[in-house]
C-alpha positions as a LaTeX table, in Angstrom:
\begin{tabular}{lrrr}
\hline
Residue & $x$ (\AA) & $y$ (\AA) & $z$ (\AA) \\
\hline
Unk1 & 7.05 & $-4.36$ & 16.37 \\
Unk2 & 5.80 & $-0.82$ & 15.31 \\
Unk3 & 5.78 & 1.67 & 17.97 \\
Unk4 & 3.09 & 3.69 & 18.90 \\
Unk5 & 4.36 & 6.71 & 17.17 \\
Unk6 & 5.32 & 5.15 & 13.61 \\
Unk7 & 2.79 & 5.18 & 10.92 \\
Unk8 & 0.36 & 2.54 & 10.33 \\
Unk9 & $-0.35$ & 2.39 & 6.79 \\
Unk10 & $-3.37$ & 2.02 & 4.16 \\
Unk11 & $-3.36$ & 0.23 & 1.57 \\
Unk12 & $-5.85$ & $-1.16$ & $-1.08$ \\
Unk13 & $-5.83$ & $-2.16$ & $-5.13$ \\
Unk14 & $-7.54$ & 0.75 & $-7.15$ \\
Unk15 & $-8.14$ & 0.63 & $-10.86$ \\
Unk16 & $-5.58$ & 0.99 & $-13.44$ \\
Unk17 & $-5.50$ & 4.06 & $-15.32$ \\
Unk18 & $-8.11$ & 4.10 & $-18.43$ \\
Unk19 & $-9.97$ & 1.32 & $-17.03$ \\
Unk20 & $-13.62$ & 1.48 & $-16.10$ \\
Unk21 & $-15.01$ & 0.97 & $-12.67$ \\
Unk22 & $-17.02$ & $-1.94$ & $-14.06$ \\
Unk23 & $-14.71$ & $-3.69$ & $-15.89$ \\
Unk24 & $-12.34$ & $-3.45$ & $-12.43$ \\
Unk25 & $-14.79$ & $-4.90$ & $-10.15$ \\
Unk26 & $-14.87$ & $-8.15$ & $-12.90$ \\
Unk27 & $-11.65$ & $-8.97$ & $-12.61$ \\
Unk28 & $-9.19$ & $-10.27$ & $-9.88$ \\
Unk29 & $-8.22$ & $-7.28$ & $-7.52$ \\
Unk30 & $-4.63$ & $-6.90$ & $-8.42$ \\
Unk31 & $-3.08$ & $-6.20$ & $-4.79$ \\
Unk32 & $-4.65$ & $-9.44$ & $-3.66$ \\
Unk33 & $-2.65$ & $-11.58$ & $-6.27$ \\
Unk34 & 0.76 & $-9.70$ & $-5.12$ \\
Unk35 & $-0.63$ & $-9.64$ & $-1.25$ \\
Unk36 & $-0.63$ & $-13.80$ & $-1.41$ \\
Unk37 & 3.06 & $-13.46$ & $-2.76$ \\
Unk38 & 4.41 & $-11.46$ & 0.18 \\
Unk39 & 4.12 & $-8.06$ & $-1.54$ \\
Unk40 & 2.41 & $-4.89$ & $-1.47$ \\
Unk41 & 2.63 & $-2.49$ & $-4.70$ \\
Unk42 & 2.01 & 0.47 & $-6.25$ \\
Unk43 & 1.64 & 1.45 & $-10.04$ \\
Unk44 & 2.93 & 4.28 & $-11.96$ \\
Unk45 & 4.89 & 1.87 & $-14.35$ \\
Unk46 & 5.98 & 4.78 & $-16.47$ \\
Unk47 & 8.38 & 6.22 & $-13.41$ \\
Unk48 & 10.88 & 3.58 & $-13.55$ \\
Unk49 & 12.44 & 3.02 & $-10.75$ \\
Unk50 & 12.27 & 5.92 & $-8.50$ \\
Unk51 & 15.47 & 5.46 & $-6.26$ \\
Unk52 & 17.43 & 7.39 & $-9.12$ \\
Unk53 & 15.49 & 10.49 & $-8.14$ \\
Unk54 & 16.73 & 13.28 & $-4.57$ \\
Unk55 & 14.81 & 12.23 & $-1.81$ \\
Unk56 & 12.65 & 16.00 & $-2.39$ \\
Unk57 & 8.80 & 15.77 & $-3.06$ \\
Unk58 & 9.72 & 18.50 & $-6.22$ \\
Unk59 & 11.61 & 15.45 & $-7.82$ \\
Unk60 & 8.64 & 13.16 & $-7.93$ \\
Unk61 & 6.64 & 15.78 & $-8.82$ \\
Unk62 & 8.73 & 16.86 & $-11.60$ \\
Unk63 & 8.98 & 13.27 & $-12.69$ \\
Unk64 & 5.37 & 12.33 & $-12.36$ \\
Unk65 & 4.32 & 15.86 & $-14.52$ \\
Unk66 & 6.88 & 15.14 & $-17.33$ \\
Unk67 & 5.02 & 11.70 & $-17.76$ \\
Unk68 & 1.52 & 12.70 & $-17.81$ \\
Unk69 & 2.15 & 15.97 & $-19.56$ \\
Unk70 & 1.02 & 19.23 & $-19.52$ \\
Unk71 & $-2.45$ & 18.82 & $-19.69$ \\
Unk72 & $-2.45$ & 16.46 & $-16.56$ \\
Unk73 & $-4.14$ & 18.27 & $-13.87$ \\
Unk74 & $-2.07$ & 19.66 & $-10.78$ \\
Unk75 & $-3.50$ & 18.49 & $-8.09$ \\
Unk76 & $-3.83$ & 14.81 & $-9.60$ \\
Unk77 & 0.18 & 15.12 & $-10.11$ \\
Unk78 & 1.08 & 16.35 & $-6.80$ \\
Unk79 & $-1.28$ & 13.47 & $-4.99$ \\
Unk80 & 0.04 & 10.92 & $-7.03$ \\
Unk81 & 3.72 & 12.36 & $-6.94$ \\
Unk82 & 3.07 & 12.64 & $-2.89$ \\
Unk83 & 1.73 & 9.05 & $-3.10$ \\
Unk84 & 4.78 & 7.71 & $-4.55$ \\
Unk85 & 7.49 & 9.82 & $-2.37$ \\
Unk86 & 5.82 & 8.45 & 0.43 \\
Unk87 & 5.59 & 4.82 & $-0.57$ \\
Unk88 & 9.68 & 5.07 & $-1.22$ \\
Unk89 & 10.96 & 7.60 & 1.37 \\
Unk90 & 8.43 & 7.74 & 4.24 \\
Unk91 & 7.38 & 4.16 & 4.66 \\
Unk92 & 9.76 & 2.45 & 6.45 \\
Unk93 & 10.76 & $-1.25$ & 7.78 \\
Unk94 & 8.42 & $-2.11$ & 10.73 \\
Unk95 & 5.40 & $-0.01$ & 9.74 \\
Unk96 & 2.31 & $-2.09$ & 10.14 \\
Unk97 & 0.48 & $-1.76$ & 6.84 \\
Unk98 & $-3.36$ & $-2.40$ & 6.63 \\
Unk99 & $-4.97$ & $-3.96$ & 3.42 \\
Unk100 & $-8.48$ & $-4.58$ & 3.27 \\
Unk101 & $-9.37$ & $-7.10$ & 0.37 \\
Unk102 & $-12.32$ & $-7.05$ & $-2.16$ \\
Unk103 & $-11.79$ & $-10.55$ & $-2.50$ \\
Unk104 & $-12.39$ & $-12.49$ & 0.75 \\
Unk105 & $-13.55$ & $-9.15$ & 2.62 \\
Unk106 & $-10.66$ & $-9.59$ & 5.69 \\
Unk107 & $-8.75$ & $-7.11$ & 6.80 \\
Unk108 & $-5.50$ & $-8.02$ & 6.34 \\
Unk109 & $-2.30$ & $-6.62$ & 8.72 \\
Unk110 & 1.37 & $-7.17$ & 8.19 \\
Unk111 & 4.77 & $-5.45$ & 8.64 \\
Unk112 & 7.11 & $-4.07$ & 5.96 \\
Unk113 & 10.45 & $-6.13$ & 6.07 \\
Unk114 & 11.88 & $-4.95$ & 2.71 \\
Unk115 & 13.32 & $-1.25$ & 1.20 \\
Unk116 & 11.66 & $-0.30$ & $-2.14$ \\
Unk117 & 12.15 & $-2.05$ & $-5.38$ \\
Unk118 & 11.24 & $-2.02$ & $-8.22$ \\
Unk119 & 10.47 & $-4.72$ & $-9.94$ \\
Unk120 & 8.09 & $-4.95$ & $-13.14$ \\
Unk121 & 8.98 & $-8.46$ & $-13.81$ \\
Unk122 & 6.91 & $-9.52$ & $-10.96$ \\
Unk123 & 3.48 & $-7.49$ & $-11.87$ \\
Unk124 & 3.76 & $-5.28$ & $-15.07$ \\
Unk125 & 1.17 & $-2.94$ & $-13.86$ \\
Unk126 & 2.20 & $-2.48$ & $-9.99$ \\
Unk127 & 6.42 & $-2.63$ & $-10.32$ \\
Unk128 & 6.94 & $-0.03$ & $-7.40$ \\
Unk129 & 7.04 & $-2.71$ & $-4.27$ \\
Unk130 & 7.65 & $-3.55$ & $-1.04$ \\
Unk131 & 7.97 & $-7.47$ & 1.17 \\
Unk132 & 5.95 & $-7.18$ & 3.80 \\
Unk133 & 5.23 & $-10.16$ & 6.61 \\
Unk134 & 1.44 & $-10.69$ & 6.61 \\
Unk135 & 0.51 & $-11.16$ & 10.13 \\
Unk136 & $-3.08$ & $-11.71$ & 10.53 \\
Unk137 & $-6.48$ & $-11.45$ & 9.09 \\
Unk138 & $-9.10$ & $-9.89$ & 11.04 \\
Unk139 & $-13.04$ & $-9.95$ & 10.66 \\
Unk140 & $-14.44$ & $-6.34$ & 9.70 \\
Unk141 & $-16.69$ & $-6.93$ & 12.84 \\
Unk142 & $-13.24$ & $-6.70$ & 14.92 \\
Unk143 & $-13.11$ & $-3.14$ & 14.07 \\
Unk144 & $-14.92$ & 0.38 & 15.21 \\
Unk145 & $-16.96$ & 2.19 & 12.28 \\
Unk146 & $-14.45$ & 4.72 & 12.79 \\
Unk147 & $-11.53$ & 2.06 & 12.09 \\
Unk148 & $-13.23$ & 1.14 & 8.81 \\
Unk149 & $-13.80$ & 4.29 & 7.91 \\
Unk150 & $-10.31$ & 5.20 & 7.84 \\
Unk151 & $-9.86$ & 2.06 & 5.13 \\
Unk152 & $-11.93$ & 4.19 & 2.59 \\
Unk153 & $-9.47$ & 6.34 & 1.12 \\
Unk154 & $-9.38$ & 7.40 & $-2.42$ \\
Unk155 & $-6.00$ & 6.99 & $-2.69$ \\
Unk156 & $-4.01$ & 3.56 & $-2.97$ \\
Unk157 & $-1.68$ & 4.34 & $-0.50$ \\
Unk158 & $-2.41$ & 6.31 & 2.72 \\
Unk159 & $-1.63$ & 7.13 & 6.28 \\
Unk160 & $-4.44$ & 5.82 & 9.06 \\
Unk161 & $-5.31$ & 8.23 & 11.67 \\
Unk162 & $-8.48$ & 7.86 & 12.86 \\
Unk163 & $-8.73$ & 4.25 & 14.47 \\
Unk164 & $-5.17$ & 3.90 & 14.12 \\
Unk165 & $-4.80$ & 2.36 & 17.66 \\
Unk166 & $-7.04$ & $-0.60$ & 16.60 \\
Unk167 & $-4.94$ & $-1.62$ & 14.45 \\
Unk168 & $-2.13$ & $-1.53$ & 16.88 \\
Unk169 & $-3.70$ & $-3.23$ & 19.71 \\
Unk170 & $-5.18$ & $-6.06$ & 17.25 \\
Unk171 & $-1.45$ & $-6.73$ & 16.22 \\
Unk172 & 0.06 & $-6.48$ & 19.44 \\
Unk173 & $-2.88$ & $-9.13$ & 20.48 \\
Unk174 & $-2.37$ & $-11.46$ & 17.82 \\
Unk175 & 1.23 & $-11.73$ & 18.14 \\
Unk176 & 1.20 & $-12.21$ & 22.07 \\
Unk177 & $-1.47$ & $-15.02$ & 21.63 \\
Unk178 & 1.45 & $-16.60$ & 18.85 \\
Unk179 & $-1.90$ & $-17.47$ & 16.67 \\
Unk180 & $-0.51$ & $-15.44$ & 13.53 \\
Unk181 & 0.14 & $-16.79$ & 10.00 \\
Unk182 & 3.63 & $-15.69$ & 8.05 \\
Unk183 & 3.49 & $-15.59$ & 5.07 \\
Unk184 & 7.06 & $-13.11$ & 2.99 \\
Unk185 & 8.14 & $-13.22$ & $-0.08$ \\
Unk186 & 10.87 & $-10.40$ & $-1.14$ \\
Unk187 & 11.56 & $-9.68$ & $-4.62$ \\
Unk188 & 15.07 & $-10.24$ & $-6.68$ \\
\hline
\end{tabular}
């Protein structure tokens, strides 16, 4: 179980690069299809797989501006190079990860149980993964404003800090009752 000092983490399915708001909300959301399978995942196909790089925030930043190019703007390469780092070096096994889904509106908790991968056989678009053990859904209802808030980041993958100790508690509850669903996959 996650401690009280570990990170609880944010995830949600944004749109791909190049495609239109619009056209996104039409189709499937893409982290539910690899949440069902026991996954949570990232894009950034073009990196490859990022263990070959230091553990240093300049690598992925020097690896995430070489792709996009020069005329990428800063501040999108260092938030998506700092998105990416942290998905691969900071997230660790045990973290309670939070995923609130478009598709049947639940809030959705589980625990990471598997190191990076990655793995574009599995989803083309999102090859950057981790297995994670969902645990529970939860009504949004279940949660302060403030908790729900914190679920409305721009980015795909982010830190919770305000309500963070909702989460907690609403794991910790679930598992003591023993009412929680398992559902892991982890990839080859």
């Amino acid at each position: 179980m996650s401690q009280s000092s570990d990170p609880v983490w944010g995830i949600h399915g944004g749109k791909p690069r190049g495609q239109s708001k619009d056209v996104h909300r039409r189709l499937e959301d893409p982290a539910d299809r690899l949440f069902k399978d026991g996954f949570i995942a990232i894009g950034w196909p073009e990196t490859g797989a990022l263990t070959e790089l230091p553990g240093e925030r300049d690598a992925f930043r020097s690896k995430v501006a070489a792709i996009y190019g020069p005329d990428a703007p800063s501040r999108s390469v260092g938030a998506d190079a700092g998105m990416l780092f942290r998905f691969v070096h900071e997230m660790q096994i045990g973290d309670l990860i939070v995923y609130r889904s478009r598709v049947d509106g639940f809030i959705h908790v589980g625990r990471v149980v598997g190191p990076y991968v990655y793995d574009p056989s599995i989803n083309l678009k999102y090859p950057h993964l981790r297995s994670v053990e969902w645990l529970g859904e939860f009504r949004r209802e279940e949660f302060t404003q403030e908790a729900l808030r914190s679920l409305r980041a721009q980015r795909s993958l982010f830190q919770i800090r305000a309500g963070v100790d909702e989460f907690r508690v609403a794991v910790r509850e679930l598992l003591s009752s023993g009412d929680h669903n398992i559902a892991t996959s982890s990839p080859s």
